[in-house]
Tab-separated table of C-alpha atoms in Angstrom:
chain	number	residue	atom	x	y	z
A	1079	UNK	CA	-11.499	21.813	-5.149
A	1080	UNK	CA	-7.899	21.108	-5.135
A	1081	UNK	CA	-7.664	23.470	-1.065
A	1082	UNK	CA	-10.217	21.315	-0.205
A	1083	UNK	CA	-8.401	18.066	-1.012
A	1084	UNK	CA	-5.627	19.689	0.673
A	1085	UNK	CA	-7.036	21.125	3.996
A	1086	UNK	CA	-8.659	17.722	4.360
A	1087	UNK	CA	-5.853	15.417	3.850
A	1088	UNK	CA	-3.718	18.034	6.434
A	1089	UNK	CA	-6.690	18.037	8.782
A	1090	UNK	CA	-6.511	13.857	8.533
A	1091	UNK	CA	-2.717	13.924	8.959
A	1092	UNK	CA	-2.346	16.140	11.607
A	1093	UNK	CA	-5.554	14.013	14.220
A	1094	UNK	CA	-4.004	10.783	12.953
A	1095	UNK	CA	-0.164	11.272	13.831
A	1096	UNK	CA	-1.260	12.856	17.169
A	1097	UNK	CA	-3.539	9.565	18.209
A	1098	UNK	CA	-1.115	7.051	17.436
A	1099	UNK	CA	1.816	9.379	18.737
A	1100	UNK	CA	0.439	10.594	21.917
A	1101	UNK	CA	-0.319	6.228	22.731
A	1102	UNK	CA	3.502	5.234	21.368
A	1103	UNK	CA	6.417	7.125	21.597
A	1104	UNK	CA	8.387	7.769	18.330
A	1105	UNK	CA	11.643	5.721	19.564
A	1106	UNK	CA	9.412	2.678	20.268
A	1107	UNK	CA	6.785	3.624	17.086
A	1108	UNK	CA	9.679	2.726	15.099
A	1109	UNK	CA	11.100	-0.219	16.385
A	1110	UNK	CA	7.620	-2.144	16.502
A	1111	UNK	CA	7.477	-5.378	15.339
A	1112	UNK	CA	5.014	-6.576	12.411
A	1113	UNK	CA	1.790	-7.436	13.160
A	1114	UNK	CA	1.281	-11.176	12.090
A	1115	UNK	CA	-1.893	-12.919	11.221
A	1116	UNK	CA	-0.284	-16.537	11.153
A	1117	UNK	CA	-1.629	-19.053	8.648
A	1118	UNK	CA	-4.494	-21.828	10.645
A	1119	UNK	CA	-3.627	-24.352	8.313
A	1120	UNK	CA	-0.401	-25.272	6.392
A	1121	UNK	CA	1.424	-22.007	5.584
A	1122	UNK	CA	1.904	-22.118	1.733
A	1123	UNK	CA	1.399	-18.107	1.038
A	1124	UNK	CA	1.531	-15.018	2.390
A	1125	UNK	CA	1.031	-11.415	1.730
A	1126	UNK	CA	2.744	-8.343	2.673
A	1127	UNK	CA	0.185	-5.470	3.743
A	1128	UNK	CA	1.446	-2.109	4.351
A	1129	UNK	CA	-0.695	0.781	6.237
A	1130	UNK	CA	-1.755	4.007	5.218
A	1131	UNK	CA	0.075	7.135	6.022
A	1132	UNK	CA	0.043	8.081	10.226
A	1133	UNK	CA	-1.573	4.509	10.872
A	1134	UNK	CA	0.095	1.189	12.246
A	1135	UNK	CA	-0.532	-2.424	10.882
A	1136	UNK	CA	-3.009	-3.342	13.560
A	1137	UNK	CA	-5.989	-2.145	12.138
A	1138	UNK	CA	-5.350	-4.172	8.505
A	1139	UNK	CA	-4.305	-7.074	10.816
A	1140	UNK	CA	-7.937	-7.240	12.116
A	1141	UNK	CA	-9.769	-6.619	8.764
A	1142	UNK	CA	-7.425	-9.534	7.353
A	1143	UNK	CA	-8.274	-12.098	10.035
A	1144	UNK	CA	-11.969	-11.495	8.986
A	1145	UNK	CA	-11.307	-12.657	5.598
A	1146	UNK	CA	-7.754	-14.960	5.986
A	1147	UNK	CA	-7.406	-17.507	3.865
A	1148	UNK	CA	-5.990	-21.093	6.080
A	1149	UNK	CA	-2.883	-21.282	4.220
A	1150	UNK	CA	-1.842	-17.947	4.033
A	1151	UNK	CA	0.519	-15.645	6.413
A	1152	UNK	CA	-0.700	-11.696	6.484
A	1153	UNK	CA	2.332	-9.643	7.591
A	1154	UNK	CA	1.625	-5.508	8.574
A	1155	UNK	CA	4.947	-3.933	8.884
A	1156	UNK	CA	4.855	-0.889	10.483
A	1157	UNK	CA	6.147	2.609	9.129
A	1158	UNK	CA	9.120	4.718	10.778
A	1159	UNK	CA	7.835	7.556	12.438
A	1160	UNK	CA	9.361	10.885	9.826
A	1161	UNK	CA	8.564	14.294	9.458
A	1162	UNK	CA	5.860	15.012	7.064
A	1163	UNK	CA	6.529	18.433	4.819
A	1164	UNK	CA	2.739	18.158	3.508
A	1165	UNK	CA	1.366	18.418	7.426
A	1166	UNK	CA	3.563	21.239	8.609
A	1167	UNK	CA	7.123	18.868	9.010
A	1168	UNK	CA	4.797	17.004	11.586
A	1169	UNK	CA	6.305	13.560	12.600
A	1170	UNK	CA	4.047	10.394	12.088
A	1171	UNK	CA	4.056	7.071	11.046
A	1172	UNK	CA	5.122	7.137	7.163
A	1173	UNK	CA	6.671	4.961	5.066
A	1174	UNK	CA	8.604	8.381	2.786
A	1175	UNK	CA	7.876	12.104	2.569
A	1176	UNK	CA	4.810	13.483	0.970
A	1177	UNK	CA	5.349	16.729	-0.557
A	1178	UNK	CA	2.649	17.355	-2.416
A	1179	UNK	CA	-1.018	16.263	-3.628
A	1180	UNK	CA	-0.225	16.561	-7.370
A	1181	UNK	CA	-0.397	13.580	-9.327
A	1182	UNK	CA	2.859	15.532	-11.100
A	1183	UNK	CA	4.080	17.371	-8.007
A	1184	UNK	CA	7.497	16.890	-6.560
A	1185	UNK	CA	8.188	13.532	-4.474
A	1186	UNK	CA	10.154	11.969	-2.121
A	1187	UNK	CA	12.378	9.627	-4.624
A	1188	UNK	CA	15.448	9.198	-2.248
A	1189	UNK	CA	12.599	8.250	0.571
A	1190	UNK	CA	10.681	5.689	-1.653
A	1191	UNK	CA	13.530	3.882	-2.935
A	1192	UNK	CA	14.874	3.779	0.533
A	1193	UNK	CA	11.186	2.307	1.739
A	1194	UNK	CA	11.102	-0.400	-1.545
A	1195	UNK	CA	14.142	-1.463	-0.140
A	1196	UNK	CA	13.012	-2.150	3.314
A	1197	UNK	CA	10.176	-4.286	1.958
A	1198	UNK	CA	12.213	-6.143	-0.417
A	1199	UNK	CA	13.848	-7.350	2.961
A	1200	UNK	CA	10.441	-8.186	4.293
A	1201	UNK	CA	9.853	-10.039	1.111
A	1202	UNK	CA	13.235	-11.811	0.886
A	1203	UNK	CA	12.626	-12.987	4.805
A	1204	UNK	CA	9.678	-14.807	3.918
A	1205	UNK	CA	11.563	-16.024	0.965
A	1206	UNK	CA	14.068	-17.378	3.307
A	1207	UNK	CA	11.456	-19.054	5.403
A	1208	UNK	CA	10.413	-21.332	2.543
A	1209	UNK	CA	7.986	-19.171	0.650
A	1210	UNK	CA	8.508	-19.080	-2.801
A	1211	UNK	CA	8.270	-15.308	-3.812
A	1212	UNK	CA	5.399	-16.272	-6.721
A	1213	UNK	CA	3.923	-17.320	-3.572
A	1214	UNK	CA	3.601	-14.139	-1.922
A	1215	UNK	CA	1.406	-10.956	-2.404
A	1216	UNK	CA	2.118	-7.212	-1.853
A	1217	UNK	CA	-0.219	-5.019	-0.960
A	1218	UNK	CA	-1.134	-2.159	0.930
A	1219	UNK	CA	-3.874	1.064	1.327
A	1220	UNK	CA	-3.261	4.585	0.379
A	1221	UNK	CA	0.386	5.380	1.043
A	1222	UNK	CA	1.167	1.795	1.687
A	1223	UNK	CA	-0.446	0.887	-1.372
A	1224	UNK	CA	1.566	3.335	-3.290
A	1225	UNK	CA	4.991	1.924	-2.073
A	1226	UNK	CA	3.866	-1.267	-2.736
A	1227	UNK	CA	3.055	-0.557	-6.446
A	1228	UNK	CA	6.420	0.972	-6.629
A	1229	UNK	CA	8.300	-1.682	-5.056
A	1230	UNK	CA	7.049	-4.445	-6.612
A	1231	UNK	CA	7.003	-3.103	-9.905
A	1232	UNK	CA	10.672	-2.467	-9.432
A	1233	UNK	CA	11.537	-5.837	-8.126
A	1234	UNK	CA	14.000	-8.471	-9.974
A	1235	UNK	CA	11.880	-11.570	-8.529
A	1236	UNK	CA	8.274	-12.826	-9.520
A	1237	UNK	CA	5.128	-11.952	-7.086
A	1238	UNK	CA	2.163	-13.671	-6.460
A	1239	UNK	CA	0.383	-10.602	-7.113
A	1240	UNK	CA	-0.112	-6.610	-6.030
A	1241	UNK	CA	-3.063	-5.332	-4.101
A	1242	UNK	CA	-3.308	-1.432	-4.191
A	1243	UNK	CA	-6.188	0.050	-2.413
A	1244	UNK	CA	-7.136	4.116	-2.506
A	1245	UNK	CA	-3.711	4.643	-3.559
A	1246	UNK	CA	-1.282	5.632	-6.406
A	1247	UNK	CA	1.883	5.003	-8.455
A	1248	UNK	CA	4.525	7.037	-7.716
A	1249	UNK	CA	7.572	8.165	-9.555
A	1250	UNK	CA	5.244	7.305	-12.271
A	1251	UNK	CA	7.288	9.135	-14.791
A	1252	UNK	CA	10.105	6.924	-14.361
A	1253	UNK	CA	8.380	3.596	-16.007
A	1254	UNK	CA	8.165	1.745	-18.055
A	1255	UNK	CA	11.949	1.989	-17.851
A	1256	UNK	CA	12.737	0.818	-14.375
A	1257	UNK	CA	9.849	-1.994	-14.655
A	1258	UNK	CA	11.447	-5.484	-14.169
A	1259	UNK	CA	10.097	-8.875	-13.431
A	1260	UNK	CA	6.593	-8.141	-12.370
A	1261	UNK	CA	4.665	-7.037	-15.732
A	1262	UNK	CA	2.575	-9.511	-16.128
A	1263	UNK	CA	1.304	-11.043	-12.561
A	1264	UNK	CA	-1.948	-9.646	-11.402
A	1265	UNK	CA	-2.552	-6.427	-9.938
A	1266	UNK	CA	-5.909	-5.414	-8.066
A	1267	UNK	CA	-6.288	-1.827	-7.721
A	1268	UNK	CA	-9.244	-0.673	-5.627
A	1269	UNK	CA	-10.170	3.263	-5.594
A	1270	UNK	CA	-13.937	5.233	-3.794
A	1271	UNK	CA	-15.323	7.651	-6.163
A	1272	UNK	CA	-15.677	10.242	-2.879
A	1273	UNK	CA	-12.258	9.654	-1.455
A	1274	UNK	CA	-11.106	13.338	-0.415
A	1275	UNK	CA	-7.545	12.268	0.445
A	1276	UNK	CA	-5.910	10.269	-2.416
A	1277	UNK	CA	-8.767	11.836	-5.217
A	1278	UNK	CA	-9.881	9.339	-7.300
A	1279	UNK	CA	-8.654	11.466	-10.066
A	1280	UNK	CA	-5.745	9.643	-9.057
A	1281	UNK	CA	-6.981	6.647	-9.032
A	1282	UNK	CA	-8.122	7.138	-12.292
A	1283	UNK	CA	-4.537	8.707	-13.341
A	1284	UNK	CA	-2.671	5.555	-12.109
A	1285	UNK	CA	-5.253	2.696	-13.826
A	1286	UNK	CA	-4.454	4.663	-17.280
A	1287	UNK	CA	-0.635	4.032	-16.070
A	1288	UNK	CA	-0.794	0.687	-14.847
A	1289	UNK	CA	-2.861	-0.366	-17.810
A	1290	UNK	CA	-0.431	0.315	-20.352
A	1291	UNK	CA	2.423	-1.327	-17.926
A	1292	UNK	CA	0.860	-4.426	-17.255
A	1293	UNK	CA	-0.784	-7.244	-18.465
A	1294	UNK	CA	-3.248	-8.332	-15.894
A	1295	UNK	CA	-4.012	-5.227	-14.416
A	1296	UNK	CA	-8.027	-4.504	-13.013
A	1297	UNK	CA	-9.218	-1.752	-11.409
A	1298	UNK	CA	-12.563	-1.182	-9.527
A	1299	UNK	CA	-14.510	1.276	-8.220
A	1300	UNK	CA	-17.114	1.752	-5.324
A	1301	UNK	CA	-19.734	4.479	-5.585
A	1302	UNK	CA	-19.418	6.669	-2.557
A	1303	UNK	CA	-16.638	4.943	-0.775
A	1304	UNK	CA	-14.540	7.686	0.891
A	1305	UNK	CA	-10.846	7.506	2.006
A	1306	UNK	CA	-11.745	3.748	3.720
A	1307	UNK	CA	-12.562	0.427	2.710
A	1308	UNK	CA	-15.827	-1.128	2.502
A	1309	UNK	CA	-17.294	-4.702	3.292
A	1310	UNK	CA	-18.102	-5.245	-1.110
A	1311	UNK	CA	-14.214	-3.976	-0.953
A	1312	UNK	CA	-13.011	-6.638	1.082
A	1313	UNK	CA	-14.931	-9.088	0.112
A	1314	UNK	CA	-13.894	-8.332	-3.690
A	1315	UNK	CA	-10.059	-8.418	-2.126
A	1316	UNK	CA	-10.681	-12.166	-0.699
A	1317	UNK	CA	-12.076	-13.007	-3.878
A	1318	UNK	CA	-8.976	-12.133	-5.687
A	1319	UNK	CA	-6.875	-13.472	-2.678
A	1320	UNK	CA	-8.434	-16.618	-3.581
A	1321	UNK	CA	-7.512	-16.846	-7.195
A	1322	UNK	CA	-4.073	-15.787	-7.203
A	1323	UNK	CA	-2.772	-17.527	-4.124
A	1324	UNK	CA	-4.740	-20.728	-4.018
């Protein structure tokens, strides 16, 4: 089961990066700008999404303006385009390495903490703007998901919340010791029970992690839902949206 997972997840790495590289060179792919959804009404919130693994922020852009909230700002930042060792050293969008598929398997620390850092920036620009940072949310889907668990987890200032969808914590065995501010603010985690990339075995892995971590921590699950969201997803996401930046 475990090749499959893996053949799969190379299979969706390696048709992925070549798409979005073969449209975008690498030298502009990572110099591209954030895709904005700007607020329609007075801008009060926002939240941080960050795309999956050899994908860009306009796709989450356009499932966010289906569901936007007036007052709030959605921000996609795009990943660097880096070599990834678990497709081969092929380059693609991607916020740090991925060197393995095991929930326990060697990881990319130097690359992740480099990445948290980056969207601490992101986070401290809207802070700058006038945004309160219990005013803004951090999300993101599979990869993007996973640094934003890590990052925000790690951060010295409060968050409005963390969204994590078909993703997972990583450098999981270094909490609950380098957990700061952010234990007790809301976290939705969001995981299909056929997802053949991130298994839900991880899912399931990182709820048992997160629930001893933090306070306000809910996961769900969606029968069938592969590596993708779904419309009961999103509309489960604006729900939550709704209460914690109202």
């Amino acid at each position: 089961m475990f090749t499959f997972f893996l053949n799969t997840y190379r299979l969706f790495l390696l048709l992925s990066g070549f798409f979005i590289l073969s449209c975008v060179g690498s030298n502009e792919m990572s110099l591209m700008a954030p895709i904005i959804v700007q607020a329609t009404a007075k801008h009060t919130a926002s939240l941080i999404f960050l795309h999956g693994l050899g994908d860009t922020g306009h796709g989450w852009s356009a499932g966010f303006e289906e569901i936007r909230a007036p007052h709030v700002k959605y921000i996609c930042p795009n990943a660097p385009v880096n070599p990834v060792t678990l497709n081969g050293g092929f380059r693609m969008p991607s916020w740090f390495d991925i060197r393995s598929l095991s929930f326990s398997g060697s990881e990319d620390e130097e690359g992740i903490k480099t990445a948290a850092e980056r969207i601490k920036s992101i986070i401290d620009e809207e802070i700058k703007s006038g945004v309160p940072s219990d005013r803004i949310v951090l999300g993101g889907f599979s990869q993007g998901g996973a640094l934003a668990l890590y990052t925000a987890l790690t951060m010295e200032k409060p968050l409005a919340g963390i969204l994590a969808l078909s993703s997972w914590l990583p450098l999981h065995k270094t909490f609950p010791e380098v957990l700061k501010e952010n234990k007790d603010i809301p976290i939705l985690q969001c995981h299909g029970t056929a997802d053949p990339v991130v298994a839900y075995a991880f899912g399931q892995m990182t709820n048992e992690v997160l629930h001893k971590l933090c306070s306000k921590h809910e996961f769900k699950s969606y029968s069938g839902l592969s590596h993708s969201s779904s419309p009961q997803e999103m509309r489960d996401v604006r729900e939550w949206i709704s209460k914690v930046l109202p």
